Tab-separated table of C-alpha atoms in Angstrom:
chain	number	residue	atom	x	y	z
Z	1	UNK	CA	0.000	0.000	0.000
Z	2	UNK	CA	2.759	2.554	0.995
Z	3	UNK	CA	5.046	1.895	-2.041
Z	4	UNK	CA	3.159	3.370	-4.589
Z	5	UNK	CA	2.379	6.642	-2.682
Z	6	UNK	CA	5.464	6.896	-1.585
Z	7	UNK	CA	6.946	6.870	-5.110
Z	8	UNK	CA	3.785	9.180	-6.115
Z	9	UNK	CA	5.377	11.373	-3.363
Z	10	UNK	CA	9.132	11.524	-4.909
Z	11	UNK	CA	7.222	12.956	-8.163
Z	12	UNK	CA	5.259	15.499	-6.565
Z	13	UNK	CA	8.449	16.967	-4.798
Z	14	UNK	CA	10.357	17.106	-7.557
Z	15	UNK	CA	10.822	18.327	-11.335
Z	16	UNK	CA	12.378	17.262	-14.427
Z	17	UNK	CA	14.776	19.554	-14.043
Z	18	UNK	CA	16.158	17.842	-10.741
Z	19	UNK	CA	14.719	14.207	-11.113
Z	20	UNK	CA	17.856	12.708	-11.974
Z	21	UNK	CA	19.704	13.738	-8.859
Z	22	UNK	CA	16.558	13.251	-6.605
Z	23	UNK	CA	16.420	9.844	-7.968
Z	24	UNK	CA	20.522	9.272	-7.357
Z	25	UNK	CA	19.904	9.991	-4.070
Z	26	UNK	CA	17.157	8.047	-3.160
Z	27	UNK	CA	19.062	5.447	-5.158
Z	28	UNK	CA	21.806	5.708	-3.225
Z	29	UNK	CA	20.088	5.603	0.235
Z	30	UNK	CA	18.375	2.734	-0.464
Z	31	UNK	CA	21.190	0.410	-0.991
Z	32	UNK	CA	23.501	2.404	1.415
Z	33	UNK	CA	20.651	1.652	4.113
Z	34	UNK	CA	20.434	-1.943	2.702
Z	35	UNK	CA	24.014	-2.422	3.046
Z	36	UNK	CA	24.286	-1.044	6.939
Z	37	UNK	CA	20.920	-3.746	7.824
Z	38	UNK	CA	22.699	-6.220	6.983
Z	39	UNK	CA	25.073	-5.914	8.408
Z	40	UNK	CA	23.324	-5.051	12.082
Z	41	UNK	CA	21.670	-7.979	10.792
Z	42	UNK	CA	24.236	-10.584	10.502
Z	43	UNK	CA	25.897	-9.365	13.756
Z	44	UNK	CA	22.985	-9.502	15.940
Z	45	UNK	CA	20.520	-11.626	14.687
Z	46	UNK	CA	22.176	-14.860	16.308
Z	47	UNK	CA	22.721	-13.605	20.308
Z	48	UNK	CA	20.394	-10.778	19.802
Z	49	UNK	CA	17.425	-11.323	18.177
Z	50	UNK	CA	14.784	-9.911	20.289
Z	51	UNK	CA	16.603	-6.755	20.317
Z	52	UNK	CA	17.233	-6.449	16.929
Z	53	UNK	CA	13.093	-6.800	16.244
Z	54	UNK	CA	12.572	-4.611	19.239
Z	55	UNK	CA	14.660	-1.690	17.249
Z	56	UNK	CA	13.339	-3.033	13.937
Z	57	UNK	CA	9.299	-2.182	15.601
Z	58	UNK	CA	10.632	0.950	16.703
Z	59	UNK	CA	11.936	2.393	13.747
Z	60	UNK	CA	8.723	1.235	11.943
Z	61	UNK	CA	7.072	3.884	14.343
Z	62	UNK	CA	9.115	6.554	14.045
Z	63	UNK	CA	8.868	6.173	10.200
Z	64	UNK	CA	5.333	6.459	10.872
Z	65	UNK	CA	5.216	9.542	13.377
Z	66	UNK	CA	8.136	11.328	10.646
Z	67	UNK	CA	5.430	10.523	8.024
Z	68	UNK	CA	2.703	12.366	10.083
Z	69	UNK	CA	3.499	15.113	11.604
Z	70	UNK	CA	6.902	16.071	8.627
Z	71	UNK	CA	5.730	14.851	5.263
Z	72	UNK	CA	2.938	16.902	3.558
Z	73	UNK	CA	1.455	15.593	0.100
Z	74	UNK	CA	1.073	19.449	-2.116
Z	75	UNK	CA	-0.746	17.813	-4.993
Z	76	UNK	CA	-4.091	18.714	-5.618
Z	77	UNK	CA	-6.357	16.776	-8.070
Z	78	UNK	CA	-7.760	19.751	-10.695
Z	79	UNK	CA	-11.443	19.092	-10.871
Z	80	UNK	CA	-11.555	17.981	-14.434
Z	81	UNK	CA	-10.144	15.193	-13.816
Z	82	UNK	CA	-12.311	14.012	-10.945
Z	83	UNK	CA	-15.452	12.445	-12.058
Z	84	UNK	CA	-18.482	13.493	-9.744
Z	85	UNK	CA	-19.215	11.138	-6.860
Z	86	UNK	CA	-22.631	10.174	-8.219
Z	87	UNK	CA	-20.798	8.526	-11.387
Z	88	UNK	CA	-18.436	6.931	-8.894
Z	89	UNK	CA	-18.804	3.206	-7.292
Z	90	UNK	CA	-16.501	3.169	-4.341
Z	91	UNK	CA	-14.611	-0.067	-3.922
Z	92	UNK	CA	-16.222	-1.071	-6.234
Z	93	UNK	CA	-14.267	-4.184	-8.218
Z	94	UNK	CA	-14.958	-3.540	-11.443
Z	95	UNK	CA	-14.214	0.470	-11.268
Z	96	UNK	CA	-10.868	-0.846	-9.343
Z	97	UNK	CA	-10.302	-2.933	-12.377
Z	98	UNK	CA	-11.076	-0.179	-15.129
Z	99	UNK	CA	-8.427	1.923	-13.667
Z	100	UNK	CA	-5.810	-0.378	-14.204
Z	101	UNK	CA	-6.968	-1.616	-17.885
Z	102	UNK	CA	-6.100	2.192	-18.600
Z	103	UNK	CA	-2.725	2.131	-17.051
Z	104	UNK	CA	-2.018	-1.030	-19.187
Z	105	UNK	CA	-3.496	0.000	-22.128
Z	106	UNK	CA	-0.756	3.016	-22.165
Z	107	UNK	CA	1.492	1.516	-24.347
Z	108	UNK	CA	4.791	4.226	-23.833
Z	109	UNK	CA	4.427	3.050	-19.897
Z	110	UNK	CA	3.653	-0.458	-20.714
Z	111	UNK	CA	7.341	-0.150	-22.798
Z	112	UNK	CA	9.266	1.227	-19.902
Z	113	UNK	CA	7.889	-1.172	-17.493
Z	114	UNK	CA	8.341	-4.228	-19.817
Z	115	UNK	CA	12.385	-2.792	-20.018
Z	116	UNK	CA	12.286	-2.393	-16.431
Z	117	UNK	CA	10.817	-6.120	-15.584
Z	118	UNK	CA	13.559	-7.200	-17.775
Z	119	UNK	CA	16.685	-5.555	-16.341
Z	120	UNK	CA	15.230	-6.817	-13.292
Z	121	UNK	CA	15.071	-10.276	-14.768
Z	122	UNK	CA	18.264	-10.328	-15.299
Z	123	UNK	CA	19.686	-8.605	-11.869
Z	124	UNK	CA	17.836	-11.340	-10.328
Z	125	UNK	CA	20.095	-13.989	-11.996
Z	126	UNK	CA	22.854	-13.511	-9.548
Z	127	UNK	CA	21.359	-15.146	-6.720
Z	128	UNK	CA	19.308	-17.628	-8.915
Z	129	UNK	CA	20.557	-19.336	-12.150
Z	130	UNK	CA	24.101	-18.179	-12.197
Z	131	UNK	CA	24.271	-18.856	-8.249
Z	132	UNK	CA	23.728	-22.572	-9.023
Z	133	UNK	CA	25.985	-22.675	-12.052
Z	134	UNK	CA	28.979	-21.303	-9.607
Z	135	UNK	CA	28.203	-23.284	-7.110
Z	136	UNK	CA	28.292	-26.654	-9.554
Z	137	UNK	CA	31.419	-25.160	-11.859
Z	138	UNK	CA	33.368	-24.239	-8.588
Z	139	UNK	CA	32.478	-27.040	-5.835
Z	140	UNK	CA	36.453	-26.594	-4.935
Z	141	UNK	CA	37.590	-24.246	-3.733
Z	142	UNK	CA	40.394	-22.131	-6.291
Z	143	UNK	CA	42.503	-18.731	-5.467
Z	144	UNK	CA	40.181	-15.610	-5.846
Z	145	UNK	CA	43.251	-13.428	-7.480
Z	146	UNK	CA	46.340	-14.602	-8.703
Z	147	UNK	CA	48.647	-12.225	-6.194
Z	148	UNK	CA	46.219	-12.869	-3.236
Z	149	UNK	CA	46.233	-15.831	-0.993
Z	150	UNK	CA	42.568	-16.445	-0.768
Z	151	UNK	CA	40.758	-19.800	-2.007
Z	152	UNK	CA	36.932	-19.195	-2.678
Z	153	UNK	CA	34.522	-21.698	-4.076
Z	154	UNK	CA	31.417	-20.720	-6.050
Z	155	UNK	CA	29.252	-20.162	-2.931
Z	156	UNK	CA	31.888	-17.579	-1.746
Z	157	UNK	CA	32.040	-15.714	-5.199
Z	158	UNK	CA	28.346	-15.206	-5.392
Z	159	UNK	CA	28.469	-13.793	-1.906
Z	160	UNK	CA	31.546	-11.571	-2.850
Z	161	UNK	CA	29.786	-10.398	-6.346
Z	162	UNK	CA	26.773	-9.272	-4.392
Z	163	UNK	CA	29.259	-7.778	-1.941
Z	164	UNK	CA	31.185	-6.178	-4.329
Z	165	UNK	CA	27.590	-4.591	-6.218
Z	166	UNK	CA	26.496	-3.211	-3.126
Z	167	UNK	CA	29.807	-1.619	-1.928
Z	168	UNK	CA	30.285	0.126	-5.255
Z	169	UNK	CA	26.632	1.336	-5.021
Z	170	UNK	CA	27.425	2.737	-1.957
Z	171	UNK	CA	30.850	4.275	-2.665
Z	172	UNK	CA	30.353	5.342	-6.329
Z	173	UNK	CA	27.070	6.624	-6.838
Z	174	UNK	CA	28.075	10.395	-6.221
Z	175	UNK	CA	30.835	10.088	-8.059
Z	176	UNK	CA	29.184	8.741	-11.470
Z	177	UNK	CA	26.501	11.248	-11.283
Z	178	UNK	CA	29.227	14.103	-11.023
Z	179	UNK	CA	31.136	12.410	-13.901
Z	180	UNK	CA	28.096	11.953	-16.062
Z	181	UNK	CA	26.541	15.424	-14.962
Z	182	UNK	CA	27.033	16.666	-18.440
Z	183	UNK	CA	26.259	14.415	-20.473
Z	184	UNK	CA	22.721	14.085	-22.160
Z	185	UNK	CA	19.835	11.554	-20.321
Z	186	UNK	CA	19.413	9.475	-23.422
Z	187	UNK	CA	23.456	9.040	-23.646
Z	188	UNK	CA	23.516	8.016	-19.775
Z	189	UNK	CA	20.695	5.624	-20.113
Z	190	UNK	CA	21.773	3.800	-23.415
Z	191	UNK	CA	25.157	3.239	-22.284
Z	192	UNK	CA	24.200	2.247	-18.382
Z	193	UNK	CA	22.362	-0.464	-20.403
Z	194	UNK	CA	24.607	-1.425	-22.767
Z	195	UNK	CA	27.379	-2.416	-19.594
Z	196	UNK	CA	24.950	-3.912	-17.415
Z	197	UNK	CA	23.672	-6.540	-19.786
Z	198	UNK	CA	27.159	-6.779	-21.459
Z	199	UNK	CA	28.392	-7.681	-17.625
Z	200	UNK	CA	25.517	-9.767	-16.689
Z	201	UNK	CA	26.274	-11.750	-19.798
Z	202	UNK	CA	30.348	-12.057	-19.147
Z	203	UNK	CA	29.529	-13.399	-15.571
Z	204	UNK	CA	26.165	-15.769	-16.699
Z	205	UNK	CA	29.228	-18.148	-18.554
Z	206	UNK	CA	32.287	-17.070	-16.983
Z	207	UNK	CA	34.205	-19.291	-13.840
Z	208	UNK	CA	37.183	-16.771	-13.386
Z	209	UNK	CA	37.073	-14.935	-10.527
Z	210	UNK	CA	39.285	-12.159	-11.888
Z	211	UNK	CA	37.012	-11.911	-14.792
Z	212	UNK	CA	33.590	-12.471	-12.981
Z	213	UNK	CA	35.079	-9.844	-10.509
Z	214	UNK	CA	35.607	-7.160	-13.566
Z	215	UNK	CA	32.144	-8.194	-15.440
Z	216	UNK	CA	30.629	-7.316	-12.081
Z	217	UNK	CA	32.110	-3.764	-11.606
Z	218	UNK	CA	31.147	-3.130	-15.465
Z	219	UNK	CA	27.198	-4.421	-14.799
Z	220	UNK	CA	27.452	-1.897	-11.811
Z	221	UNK	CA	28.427	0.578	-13.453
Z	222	UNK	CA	26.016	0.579	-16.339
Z	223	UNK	CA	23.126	0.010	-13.208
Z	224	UNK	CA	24.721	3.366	-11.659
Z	225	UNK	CA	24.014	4.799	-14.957
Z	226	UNK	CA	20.475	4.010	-15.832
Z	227	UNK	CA	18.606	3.723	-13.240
Z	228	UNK	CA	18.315	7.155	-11.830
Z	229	UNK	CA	17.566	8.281	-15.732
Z	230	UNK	CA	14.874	5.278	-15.591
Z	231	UNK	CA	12.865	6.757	-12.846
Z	232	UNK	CA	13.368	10.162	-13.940
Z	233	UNK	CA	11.842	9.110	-17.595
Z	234	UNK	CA	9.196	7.338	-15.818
Z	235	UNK	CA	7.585	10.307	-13.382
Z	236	UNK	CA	7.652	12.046	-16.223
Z	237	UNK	CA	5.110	9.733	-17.926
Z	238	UNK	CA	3.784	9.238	-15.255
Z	239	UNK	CA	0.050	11.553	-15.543
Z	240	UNK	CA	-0.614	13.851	-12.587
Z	241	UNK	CA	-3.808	12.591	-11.678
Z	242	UNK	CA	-2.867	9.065	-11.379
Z	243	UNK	CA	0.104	8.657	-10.091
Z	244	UNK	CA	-0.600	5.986	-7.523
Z	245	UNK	CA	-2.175	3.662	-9.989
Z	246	UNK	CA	0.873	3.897	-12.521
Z	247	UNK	CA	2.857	3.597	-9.989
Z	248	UNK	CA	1.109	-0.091	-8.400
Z	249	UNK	CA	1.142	-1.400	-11.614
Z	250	UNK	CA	5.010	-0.951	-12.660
Z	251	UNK	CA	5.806	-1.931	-8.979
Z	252	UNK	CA	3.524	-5.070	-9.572
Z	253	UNK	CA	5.387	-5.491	-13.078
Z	254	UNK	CA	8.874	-4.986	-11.365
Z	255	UNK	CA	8.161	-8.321	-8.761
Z	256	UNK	CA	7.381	-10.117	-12.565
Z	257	UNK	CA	11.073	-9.768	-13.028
Z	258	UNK	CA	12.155	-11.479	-9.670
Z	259	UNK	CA	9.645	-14.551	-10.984
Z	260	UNK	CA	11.374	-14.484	-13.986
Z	261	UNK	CA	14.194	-16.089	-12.357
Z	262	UNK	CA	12.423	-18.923	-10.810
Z	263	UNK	CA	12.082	-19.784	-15.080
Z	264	UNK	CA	15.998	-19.640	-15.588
Z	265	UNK	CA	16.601	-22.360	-12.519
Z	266	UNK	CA	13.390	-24.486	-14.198
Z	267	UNK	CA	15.598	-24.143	-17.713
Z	268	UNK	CA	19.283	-24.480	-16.611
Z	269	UNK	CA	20.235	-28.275	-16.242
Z	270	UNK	CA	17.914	-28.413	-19.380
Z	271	UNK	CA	19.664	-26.342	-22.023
Z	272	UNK	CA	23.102	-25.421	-22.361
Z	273	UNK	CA	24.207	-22.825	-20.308
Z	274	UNK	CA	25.589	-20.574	-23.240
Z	275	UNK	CA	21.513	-20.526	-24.187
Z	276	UNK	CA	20.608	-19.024	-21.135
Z	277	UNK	CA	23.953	-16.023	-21.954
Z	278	UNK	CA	21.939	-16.088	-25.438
Z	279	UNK	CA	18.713	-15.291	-23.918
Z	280	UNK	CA	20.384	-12.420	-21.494
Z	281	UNK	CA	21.686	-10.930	-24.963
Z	282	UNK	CA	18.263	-11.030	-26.640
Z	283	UNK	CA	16.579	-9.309	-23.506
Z	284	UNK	CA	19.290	-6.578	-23.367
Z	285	UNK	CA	18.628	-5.774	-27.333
Z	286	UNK	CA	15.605	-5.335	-26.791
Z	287	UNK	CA	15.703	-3.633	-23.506
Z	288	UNK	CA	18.317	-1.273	-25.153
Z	289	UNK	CA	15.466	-0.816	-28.623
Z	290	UNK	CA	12.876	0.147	-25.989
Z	291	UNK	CA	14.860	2.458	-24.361
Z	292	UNK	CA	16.146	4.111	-28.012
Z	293	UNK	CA	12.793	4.340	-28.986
Z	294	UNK	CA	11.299	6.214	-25.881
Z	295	UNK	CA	13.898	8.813	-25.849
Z	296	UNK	CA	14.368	9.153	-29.483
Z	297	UNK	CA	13.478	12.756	-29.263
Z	298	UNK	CA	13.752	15.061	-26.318
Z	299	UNK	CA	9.675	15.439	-26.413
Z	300	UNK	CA	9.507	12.061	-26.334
Z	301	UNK	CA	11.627	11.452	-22.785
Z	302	UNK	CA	9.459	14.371	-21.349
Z	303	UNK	CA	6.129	12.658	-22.789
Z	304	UNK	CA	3.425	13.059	-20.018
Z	305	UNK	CA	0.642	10.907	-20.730
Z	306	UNK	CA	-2.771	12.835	-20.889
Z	307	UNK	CA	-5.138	8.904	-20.745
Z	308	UNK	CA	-7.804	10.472	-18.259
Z	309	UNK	CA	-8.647	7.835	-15.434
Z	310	UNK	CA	-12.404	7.832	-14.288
C-alpha cells in the first residue's frame, strides 16, 4: 500500500529539471541503508534477536510519526479530472479494475515497465541461475586473485559479487553522477544499459574470478548509470492525476522480473548454459530498442501521458 504513494510522493516533490539527482539519491540511500541492515543484521541476529526486532518495531514507528506530523502531500487533483461522486462506485471491483486496464493500455508506460521487468530479470540472476551454475562449476575451492592468498569456491564468489555490487553502489554513486553530470539523459541511459547486460552476460558463462570480478564492476556501473535516468523518464510519464495507480502497476510489473528467475533455474540443467547467456543478450537488445525508442526525441523522454482515469 505505501510503495506506490510513496513513489507518487518523490514525483510530486520534484521536477524534471532535478529528477535525476533526486532519484541518485534516493538510489543511493536505499542500498547504502540496505548495506548497513545487513550488516546489524548478521551481527545480531544470532545472540540478539529480540533486540534487533525490538529496534526493527521501533523504527517502523518513528517512520510512521516522521510521516505524520513532517511529510505533507502538495498535490491537488484539478477538478476535471475528478469524475463526480454520483458517477463513482466506491470499492467497487470492477471500477478498481477499469483503472488499471487504462494504465495497461498506455502503451509508452507499458514499454518502460516491460524494459524495467527485464533488467530486473536479469539482476535477479545472480542469486538464482548463475548462483547454481557457480556453485556446480566451482564445488572446490580455487585462489580468488592470482597475487592474493585467498581460495573461494562458487558459494563464496556469489556472496563476494553481491558484496562487491552493493559496496560500489554505496561508494560510487556520487561520483558517477558528477562524472556523467554533463552528459545528455538518453546518452547516460543507453550506455548504463549497454554495460549492465554486457556484464551480466560475461559473468552468466564465466568461472574466473578475476574476470567475474571485472564483469561485475562493469554491470554496476552501467546500473549506476540508468537507473536514476529510468525513474526520472518514468515520473515524467507518469500523468498527474494518477500517479498511484501507474505507480502499483510498474511496482507489480517490477516483482514479474524477480519470478522471472524462478524460469531460468526451471531451464538451466535443461539447455546449455551458453543458451541461457543467449537469452540475457536477446533481452538486453531489446531492452536497449525500448529504451532508443522512448527517448528518441527530447519530447519524447518528457512525454506526459494525458489517458484520463475515471
Amino acid at each position: 500500500m505505501a510503495s506506490p504513494a510513496y513513489s507518487a510522493l518523490i514525483i510530486d516533490e520534484s521536477n524534471p529539471e532535478n529528477r535525476r539527482a533526486v532519484y541518485t539519491f534516493s538510489y543511493w540511500l536505499n542500498n547504502l541503508a540496505g548495506a548497513i541492515g545487513g550488516l546489524i543484521g548478521a551481527f545480531l541476529f544470532e545472540d540478539y534477536y529480540f533486540y534487533l526486532f525490538l529496534g526493527m518495531s521501533m523504527i517502523a514507528l518513528l517512520t510512521l510519526i516522521i510521516t505524520i506530523f513532517f511529510i505533507e502531500d502538495h498535490y491537488e487533483v484539478a477538478q476535471s479530472k475528478v469524475e463526480p461522486e454520483k458517477k463513482r462506485s466506491k470499492g467497487s471491483l470492477f471500477e478498481v479494475s477499469k483503472v488499471y486496464m487504462v494504465v495497461i493500455k498506455d502503451y509508452r508506460f507499458g514499454a518502460l515497465a516491460l524494459a524495467n521487468l527485464l533488467i530486473i530479470a536479469v539482476e535477479e540472476q545472480l542469486t538464482s541461475f548463475i548462483g547454481l551454475r557457480l556453485t556446480e562449476d566451482l564445488p572446490k575451492p580455487i585462489p580468488l586473485l592470482p597475487f592474493l592468498d585467498v581460495d573461494v569456491d562458487g558459494f563464496n564468489l556469489v556472496g563476494i559479487l553481491k558484496a562487491e555490487n552493493t559496496i560500489l553502489v554505496v561508494c560510487l554513486t556520487v561520483v558517477v553522477s558528477f562524472l556523467l553530470k554533463r552528459l545528455k539523459d538518453r546518452s547516460v541511459l543507453l550506455g548504463g544499459i549497454v554495460l549492465f547486460f554486457c556484464g551480466y552476460a560475461v559473468i552468466s558463462f564465466n568461472s574466473v574470478p578475476i574476470v567475474l570480478i571485472l564483469a561485475m564492476f562493469i554491470a554496476t556501473l552501467g546500473e549506476l548509470m540508468n537507473i536514476p535516468v529510468k525513474q526520472a523518464l518514468l515520473a515524467n510519464m507518469v500523468p498527474d492525476h494518477a500517479r498511484s495507480s501507474y505507480m502499483a502497476v510498474y511496482g507489480l510489473l517490477s516483482m514479474g522480473g524477480s519470478l522471472m528467475a524462478g524460469v531460468f533455474i526451471f531451464l538451466y540443467g535443461r539447455v546449455p548454459s551458453f543458451f541461457l547467456t543467449a537469452v540475457f543478450v536477446l533481452m538486453g537488445i531489446l531492452t536497449f530498442i525500448i529504451f532508443w525508442r522512448l527517448t528518441k526525441t527530447e519530447a519524447t523522454s518528457q512525454h506526459i501521458n494525458k489517458v484520463k482515469i475515471g
